[in-house]
PDB file of C-alpha atoms in Angstrom:
ATOM      1  CA  GLU N1180     116.187 102.586 138.078  1.00  0.00           C
ATOM      2  CA  ILE N1181     115.431 103.371 134.455  1.00  0.00           C
ATOM      3  CA  VAL N1182     115.586 100.313 132.195  1.00  0.00           C
ATOM      4  CA  LEU N1183     116.541 100.817 128.560  1.00  0.00           C
ATOM      5  CA  THR N1184     115.263  98.289 126.024  1.00  0.00           C
ATOM      6  CA  GLN N1185     116.875  98.274 122.603  1.00  0.00           C
ATOM      7  CA  SER N1186     115.313  96.796 119.493  1.00  0.00           C
ATOM      8  CA  PRO N1187     115.859  94.878 117.426  1.00  0.00           C
ATOM      9  CA  GLY N1188     118.424  92.654 119.057  1.00  0.00           C
ATOM     10  CA  THR N1189     120.041  92.029 115.693  1.00  0.00           C
ATOM     11  CA  LEU N1190     119.583  93.997 112.492  1.00  0.00           C
ATOM     12  CA  SER N1191     120.733  92.537 109.171  1.00  0.00           C
ATOM     13  CA  LEU N1192     121.213  95.059 106.383  1.00  0.00           C
ATOM     14  CA  SER N1193     123.393  95.680 103.349  1.00  0.00           C
ATOM     15  CA  PRO N1194     125.853  98.516 102.771  1.00  0.00           C
ATOM     16  CA  GLY N1195     124.071 101.528 101.383  1.00  0.00           C
ATOM     17  CA  GLU N1196     120.838 100.787 103.242  1.00  0.00           C
ATOM     18  CA  ARG N1197     119.320 102.840 106.037  1.00  0.00           C
ATOM     19  CA  ALA N1198     119.467 101.552 109.602  1.00  0.00           C
ATOM     20  CA  THR N1199     117.002 102.483 112.316  1.00  0.00           C
ATOM     21  CA  LEU N1200     117.772 101.420 115.883  1.00  0.00           C
ATOM     22  CA  SER N1201     115.364 101.937 118.770  1.00  0.00           C
ATOM     23  CA  CYS N1202     115.888 102.576 122.479  1.00  0.00           C
ATOM     24  CA  ARG N1203     112.884 102.681 124.786  1.00  0.00           C
ATOM     25  CA  ALA N1204     113.105 103.809 128.420  1.00  0.00           C
ATOM     26  CA  SER N1205     110.933 102.527 131.252  1.00  0.00           C
ATOM     27  CA  GLU N1206     110.533 106.085 132.539  1.00  0.00           C
ATOM     28  CA  ASN N1207     110.857 109.546 131.091  1.00  0.00           C
ATOM     29  CA  ILE N1208     114.462 110.600 130.532  1.00  0.00           C
ATOM     30  CA  SER N1209     114.722 114.198 131.598  1.00  0.00           C
ATOM     31  CA  ASN N1210     116.749 116.728 129.643  1.00  0.00           C
ATOM     32  CA  ASN N1211     117.172 114.143 126.868  1.00  0.00           C
ATOM     33  CA  TYR N1212     120.179 112.711 128.704  1.00  0.00           C
ATOM     34  CA  LEU N1213     120.456 109.868 126.218  1.00  0.00           C
ATOM     35  CA  ALA N1214     123.642 108.821 124.419  1.00  0.00           C
ATOM     36  CA  TRP N1215     124.517 106.273 121.735  1.00  0.00           C
ATOM     37  CA  TYR N1216     127.780 104.349 121.477  1.00  0.00           C
ATOM     38  CA  GLN N1217     129.292 102.138 118.806  1.00  0.00           C
ATOM     39  CA  GLN N1218     131.478  99.176 119.708  1.00  0.00           C
ATOM     40  CA  LYS N1219     133.450  97.091 117.250  1.00  0.00           C
ATOM     41  CA  PRO N1220     134.975  93.714 118.158  1.00  0.00           C
ATOM     42  CA  GLY N1221     138.055  94.064 120.336  1.00  0.00           C
ATOM     43  CA  GLN N1222     137.591  97.810 120.691  1.00  0.00           C
ATOM     44  CA  ALA N1223     136.321 100.140 123.368  1.00  0.00           C
ATOM     45  CA  PRO N1224     132.978 101.846 122.857  1.00  0.00           C
ATOM     46  CA  ARG N1225     132.931 105.149 120.988  1.00  0.00           C
ATOM     47  CA  LEU N1226     130.511 107.975 121.690  1.00  0.00           C
ATOM     48  CA  LEU N1227     128.342 108.798 118.679  1.00  0.00           C
ATOM     49  CA  ILE N1228     125.444 110.875 119.977  1.00  0.00           C
ATOM     50  CA  TYR N1229     124.728 112.729 123.223  1.00  0.00           C
ATOM     51  CA  GLY N1230     121.767 114.775 124.332  1.00  0.00           C
ATOM     52  CA  ALA N1231     119.657 112.449 122.178  1.00  0.00           C
ATOM     53  CA  SER N1232     120.555 114.270 118.952  1.00  0.00           C
ATOM     54  CA  SER N1233     123.980 115.956 119.148  1.00  0.00           C
ATOM     55  CA  ARG N1234     126.791 114.285 117.243  1.00  0.00           C
ATOM     56  CA  ALA N1235     130.055 113.822 119.093  1.00  0.00           C
ATOM     57  CA  THR N1236     133.255 115.245 117.681  1.00  0.00           C
ATOM     58  CA  GLY N1237     134.350 113.569 114.467  1.00  0.00           C
ATOM     59  CA  ILE N1238     131.194 111.524 113.944  1.00  0.00           C
ATOM     60  CA  PRO N1239     130.011 111.474 110.300  1.00  0.00           C
ATOM     61  CA  ASP N1240     126.719 113.144 109.538  1.00  0.00           C
ATOM     62  CA  ARG N1241     125.192 109.890 108.310  1.00  0.00           C
ATOM     63  CA  PHE N1242     124.657 109.184 112.022  1.00  0.00           C
ATOM     64  CA  SER N1243     121.715 110.995 113.583  1.00  0.00           C
ATOM     65  CA  GLY N1244     119.783 110.695 116.814  1.00  0.00           C
ATOM     66  CA  SER N1245     116.227 111.672 117.589  1.00  0.00           C
ATOM     67  CA  GLY N1246     113.503 111.251 120.160  1.00  0.00           C
ATOM     68  CA  SER N1247     112.519 112.447 123.583  1.00  0.00           C
ATOM     69  CA  GLY N1248     110.810 111.269 126.733  1.00  0.00           C
ATOM     70  CA  THR N1249     110.890 107.485 126.545  1.00  0.00           C
ATOM     71  CA  ASP N1250     111.466 106.750 122.849  1.00  0.00           C
ATOM     72  CA  PHE N1251     114.755 107.370 121.072  1.00  0.00           C
ATOM     73  CA  THR N1252     116.159 106.417 117.691  1.00  0.00           C
ATOM     74  CA  LEU N1253     119.596 106.166 116.137  1.00  0.00           C
ATOM     75  CA  THR N1254     119.537 106.388 112.355  1.00  0.00           C
ATOM     76  CA  ILE N1255     122.403 105.610 110.007  1.00  0.00           C
ATOM     77  CA  SER N1256     121.327 107.081 106.716  1.00  0.00           C
ATOM     78  CA  ARG N1257     123.508 105.056 104.367  1.00  0.00           C
ATOM     79  CA  LEU N1258     125.489 102.174 105.821  1.00  0.00           C
ATOM     80  CA  GLU N1259     129.202 101.989 105.206  1.00  0.00           C
ATOM     81  CA  PRO N1260     131.117  98.708 105.715  1.00  0.00           C
ATOM     82  CA  GLU N1261     132.733 100.114 108.875  1.00  0.00           C
ATOM     83  CA  ASP N1262     129.333 100.772 110.492  1.00  0.00           C
ATOM     84  CA  PHE N1263     128.622  97.113 111.184  1.00  0.00           C
ATOM     85  CA  ALA N1264     129.069  96.856 114.941  1.00  0.00           C
ATOM     86  CA  VAL N1265     127.137  96.735 118.203  1.00  0.00           C
ATOM     87  CA  TYR N1266     125.292  99.870 119.289  1.00  0.00           C
ATOM     88  CA  TYR N1267     124.338 100.781 122.841  1.00  0.00           C
ATOM     89  CA  CYS N1268     122.102 103.488 124.186  1.00  0.00           C
ATOM     90  CA  GLN N1269     122.817 104.980 127.607  1.00  0.00           C
ATOM     91  CA  ARG N1270     120.950 107.075 130.075  1.00  0.00           C
ATOM     92  CA  TYR N1271     123.168 109.527 131.920  1.00  0.00           C
ATOM     93  CA  GLY N1272     122.686 112.569 134.119  1.00  0.00           C
ATOM     94  CA  THR N1273     123.089 113.941 137.584  1.00  0.00           C
ATOM     95  CA  SER N1274     121.657 110.804 139.117  1.00  0.00           C
ATOM     96  CA  PRO N1275     124.213 108.128 139.832  1.00  0.00           C
ATOM     97  CA  LEU N1276     122.060 105.505 138.215  1.00  0.00           C
ATOM     98  CA  ILE N1277     123.650 105.395 134.814  1.00  0.00           C
ATOM     99  CA  THR N1278     122.277 102.595 132.677  1.00  0.00           C
ATOM    100  CA  PHE N1279     122.980 101.045 129.302  1.00  0.00           C
ATOM    101  CA  GLY N1280     120.656  99.237 126.966  1.00  0.00           C
ATOM    102  CA  GLN N1281     121.457  95.631 126.119  1.00  0.00           C
ATOM    103  CA  GLY N1282     122.712  96.535 122.646  1.00  0.00           C
ATOM    104  CA  THR N1283     121.723  96.067 119.012  1.00  0.00           C
ATOM    105  CA  ARG N1284     124.020  94.082 116.757  1.00  0.00           C
ATOM    106  CA  LEU N1285     124.114  95.498 113.239  1.00  0.00           C
ATOM    107  CA  GLU N1286     125.332  92.807 110.871  1.00  0.00           C
ATOM    108  CA  ILE N1287     125.948  92.553 107.165  1.00  0.00           C
ATOM    109  CA  LYS N1288     123.157  90.824 105.278  1.00  0.00           C
TER     110      LYS N1288
ATOM    111  CA  GLU D 923     144.409 113.575 122.313  1.00  0.00           C
ATOM    112  CA  VAL D 924     142.722 111.890 125.237  1.00  0.00           C
ATOM    113  CA  GLN D 925     144.541 108.744 126.275  1.00  0.00           C
ATOM    114  CA  LEU D 926     143.476 106.396 129.069  1.00  0.00           C
ATOM    115  CA  VAL D 927     145.501 103.318 129.938  1.00  0.00           C
ATOM    116  CA  GLU D 928     144.112 100.785 132.383  1.00  0.00           C
ATOM    117  CA  SER D 929     146.188  98.212 134.243  1.00  0.00           C
ATOM    118  CA  GLY D 930     146.042  95.912 137.236  1.00  0.00           C
ATOM    119  CA  GLY D 931     143.757  93.215 135.940  1.00  0.00           C
ATOM    120  CA  GLY D 932     144.486  89.532 136.274  1.00  0.00           C
ATOM    121  CA  LEU D 933     143.337  86.211 137.657  1.00  0.00           C
ATOM    122  CA  VAL D 934     142.091  86.214 141.238  1.00  0.00           C
ATOM    123  CA  GLN D 935     140.264  83.674 143.361  1.00  0.00           C
ATOM    124  CA  PRO D 936     136.728  84.310 144.603  1.00  0.00           C
ATOM    125  CA  GLY D 937     136.856  86.423 147.725  1.00  0.00           C
ATOM    126  CA  GLY D 938     140.136  88.004 146.685  1.00  0.00           C
ATOM    127  CA  SER D 939     141.096  91.581 145.910  1.00  0.00           C
ATOM    128  CA  LEU D 940     142.550  93.570 143.027  1.00  0.00           C
ATOM    129  CA  LYS D 941     143.308  97.227 142.472  1.00  0.00           C
ATOM    130  CA  LEU D 942     142.865  98.642 138.998  1.00  0.00           C
ATOM    131  CA  SER D 943     144.578 101.787 137.782  1.00  0.00           C
ATOM    132  CA  CYS D 944     143.883 104.139 134.896  1.00  0.00           C
ATOM    133  CA  VAL D 945     146.535 106.647 133.881  1.00  0.00           C
ATOM    134  CA  ALA D 946     145.369 109.580 131.790  1.00  0.00           C
ATOM    135  CA  SER D 947     147.059 112.000 129.427  1.00  0.00           C
ATOM    136  CA  GLY D 948     146.167 114.531 126.766  1.00  0.00           C
ATOM    137  CA  PHE D 949     143.644 116.517 128.794  1.00  0.00           C
ATOM    138  CA  THR D 950     143.276 118.440 132.038  1.00  0.00           C
ATOM    139  CA  PHE D 951     142.677 115.456 134.292  1.00  0.00           C
ATOM    140  CA  ASN D 952     141.545 117.376 137.362  1.00  0.00           C
ATOM    141  CA  SER D 953     138.708 119.005 135.408  1.00  0.00           C
ATOM    142  CA  TYR D 954     136.949 115.800 134.454  1.00  0.00           C
ATOM    143  CA  SER D 955     134.663 113.367 136.189  1.00  0.00           C
ATOM    144  CA  LEU D 956     135.484 109.729 135.563  1.00  0.00           C
ATOM    145  CA  ASN D 957     133.781 106.377 135.543  1.00  0.00           C
ATOM    146  CA  TRP D 958     134.533 102.694 135.573  1.00  0.00           C
ATOM    147  CA  VAL D 959     132.459 100.579 133.185  1.00  0.00           C
ATOM    148  CA  ARG D 960     132.744  96.828 132.783  1.00  0.00           C
ATOM    149  CA  GLN D 961     131.826  94.281 130.153  1.00  0.00           C
ATOM    150  CA  ALA D 962     131.551  90.593 130.916  1.00  0.00           C
ATOM    151  CA  PRO D 963     132.749  88.275 128.127  1.00  0.00           C
ATOM    152  CA  GLY D 964     130.277  88.393 125.255  1.00  0.00           C
ATOM    153  CA  LYS D 965     127.906  90.651 127.177  1.00  0.00           C
ATOM    154  CA  GLY D 966     126.874  94.302 127.210  1.00  0.00           C
ATOM    155  CA  LEU D 967     128.160  97.336 129.058  1.00  0.00           C
ATOM    156  CA  GLU D 968     127.577  97.818 132.782  1.00  0.00           C
ATOM    157  CA  TRP D 969     128.353 101.037 134.611  1.00  0.00           C
ATOM    158  CA  VAL D 970     130.310 100.381 137.816  1.00  0.00           C
ATOM    159  CA  SER D 971     131.281 103.629 139.529  1.00  0.00           C
ATOM    160  CA  TYR D 972     131.569 107.402 139.160  1.00  0.00           C
ATOM    161  CA  ILE D 973     133.848 109.988 140.757  1.00  0.00           C
ATOM    162  CA  SER D 974     133.675 113.724 140.298  1.00  0.00           C
ATOM    163  CA  SER D 975     136.681 115.856 139.393  1.00  0.00           C
ATOM    164  CA  GLY D 976     137.469 116.746 142.996  1.00  0.00           C
ATOM    165  CA  SER D 977     136.322 113.425 144.499  1.00  0.00           C
ATOM    166  CA  SER D 978     133.452 115.108 146.345  1.00  0.00           C
ATOM    167  CA  SER D 979     130.812 112.964 144.632  1.00  0.00           C
ATOM    168  CA  ILE D 980     131.161 109.201 144.385  1.00  0.00           C
ATOM    169  CA  PHE D 981     128.544 106.669 143.301  1.00  0.00           C
ATOM    170  CA  TYR D 982     128.422 102.930 142.770  1.00  0.00           C
ATOM    171  CA  ALA D 983     126.207 100.438 141.013  1.00  0.00           C
ATOM    172  CA  ASP D 984     124.240  98.306 143.443  1.00  0.00           C
ATOM    173  CA  SER D 985     126.096  95.220 142.221  1.00  0.00           C
ATOM    174  CA  VAL D 986     129.433  96.491 143.594  1.00  0.00           C
ATOM    175  CA  LYS D 987     128.382  98.762 146.457  1.00  0.00           C
ATOM    176  CA  GLY D 988     130.233  97.919 149.664  1.00  0.00           C
ATOM    177  CA  ARG D 989     132.853  95.854 147.823  1.00  0.00           C
ATOM    178  CA  PHE D 990     134.472  98.308 145.392  1.00  0.00           C
ATOM    179  CA  THR D 991     136.072 101.673 146.150  1.00  0.00           C
ATOM    180  CA  ILE D 992     136.795 104.310 143.515  1.00  0.00           C
ATOM    181  CA  SER D 993     139.446 106.969 144.053  1.00  0.00           C
ATOM    182  CA  ARG D 994     141.681 109.300 142.103  1.00  0.00           C
ATOM    183  CA  ASP D 995     144.978 111.129 142.475  1.00  0.00           C
ATOM    184  CA  ASN D 996     144.859 114.295 140.418  1.00  0.00           C
ATOM    185  CA  ALA D 997     148.555 114.936 141.001  1.00  0.00           C
ATOM    186  CA  LYS D 998     149.317 111.635 139.274  1.00  0.00           C
ATOM    187  CA  ASN D 999     146.579 111.865 136.603  1.00  0.00           C
ATOM    188  CA  SER D1000     145.354 108.530 137.882  1.00  0.00           C
ATOM    189  CA  LEU D1001     142.062 106.814 138.629  1.00  0.00           C
ATOM    190  CA  TYR D1002     141.762 103.695 140.756  1.00  0.00           C
ATOM    191  CA  LEU D1003     139.284 100.952 141.559  1.00  0.00           C
ATOM    192  CA  GLN D1004     139.902  98.849 144.650  1.00  0.00           C
ATOM    193  CA  MET D1005     137.927  95.646 144.286  1.00  0.00           C
ATOM    194  CA  ASP D1006     137.408  93.452 147.343  1.00  0.00           C
ATOM    195  CA  SER D1007     135.338  90.335 147.992  1.00  0.00           C
ATOM    196  CA  LEU D1008     135.449  89.498 144.302  1.00  0.00           C
ATOM    197  CA  ARG D1009     132.864  87.118 142.886  1.00  0.00           C
ATOM    198  CA  ASP D1010     132.693  85.027 139.736  1.00  0.00           C
ATOM    199  CA  ASP D1011     130.270  87.516 138.181  1.00  0.00           C
ATOM    200  CA  ASP D1012     132.818  90.322 138.530  1.00  0.00           C
ATOM    201  CA  THR D1013     134.744  88.704 135.679  1.00  0.00           C
ATOM    202  CA  ALA D1014     134.866  91.346 132.963  1.00  0.00           C
ATOM    203  CA  LEU D1015     136.884  93.797 130.956  1.00  0.00           C
ATOM    204  CA  TYR D1016     137.057  96.983 133.010  1.00  0.00           C
ATOM    205  CA  TYR D1017     137.179 100.333 131.210  1.00  0.00           C
ATOM    206  CA  CYS D1018     137.802 103.793 132.574  1.00  0.00           C
ATOM    207  CA  ALA D1019     135.936 106.592 130.835  1.00  0.00           C
ATOM    208  CA  THR D1020     135.929 110.376 130.951  1.00  0.00           C
ATOM    209  CA  VAL D1021     132.733 112.370 131.234  1.00  0.00           C
ATOM    210  CA  ARG D1022     131.860 115.498 129.298  1.00  0.00           C
ATOM    211  CA  SER D1023     128.371 116.947 129.179  1.00  0.00           C
ATOM    212  CA  GLY D1024     127.336 113.798 131.018  1.00  0.00           C
ATOM    213  CA  ALA D1025     128.220 111.350 128.269  1.00  0.00           C
ATOM    214  CA  PHE D1026     131.294 109.131 128.238  1.00  0.00           C
ATOM    215  CA  THR D1027     133.556 110.848 125.742  1.00  0.00           C
ATOM    216  CA  GLY D1028     136.849 108.988 126.146  1.00  0.00           C
ATOM    217  CA  TRP D1029     137.538 105.341 126.873  1.00  0.00           C
ATOM    218  CA  GLY D1030     140.603 103.271 127.591  1.00  0.00           C
ATOM    219  CA  GLN D1031     141.181  99.850 126.050  1.00  0.00           C
ATOM    220  CA  GLY D1032     140.313  98.062 129.270  1.00  0.00           C
ATOM    221  CA  THR D1033     141.955  95.634 131.670  1.00  0.00           C
ATOM    222  CA  LEU D1034     140.666  92.089 132.094  1.00  0.00           C
ATOM    223  CA  VAL D1035     139.689  90.789 135.507  1.00  0.00           C
ATOM    224  CA  THR D1036     139.063  87.056 135.829  1.00  0.00           C
ATOM    225  CA  VAL D1037     137.637  85.703 139.069  1.00  0.00           C
ATOM    226  CA  SER D1038     138.005  81.950 139.218  1.00  0.00           C
ATOM    227  CA  SER D1039     139.209  79.205 141.491  1.00  0.00           C
TER     228      SER D1039
END
């Protein structure tokens, strides 16, 4: 089973700043089957990025994903107040062993 | 617009059973694979089970294998999760989610399952 480790656990930044969130896999993720989700309190998760770097429908272009193999990054270029939330990475694919990272909490500094 | 509405959660004693439902609308239900994902209070996301569009492929997380059964009724646009032999650590908010290009594109608001004596 592939284990995803997200860092940092908590990130404290101010609106307007750039956020960089990391997701490291214990094994190579083939085909870049890596997604990122945003979850706000009391809400269901929302897909942001799939295929490591493709934005989902309706996601602002300040969100971008990059990486391959075992190291992936979610970047929010300029934080808006509504971006403060918990972010999860996910490995998906044809295997049934879908896994999520433990999450990064992005909080207002 | 994709809409998923879960129901069937509640309070159940350890060892008991519950059956969750997820009713879908706004998309061609029988064309999509579906998943159940859960989230324990204050914790992260945990994938539970997957079912393909025609029910030919079904998978479970090790933590629920042999206790939970996923199914769907495409005529009723509905997804189900039969949960037996429930344990305290099954307490969570259970979401259903659609799959597109592998990622989980649509989510319901969840139904809460509490296992406690």
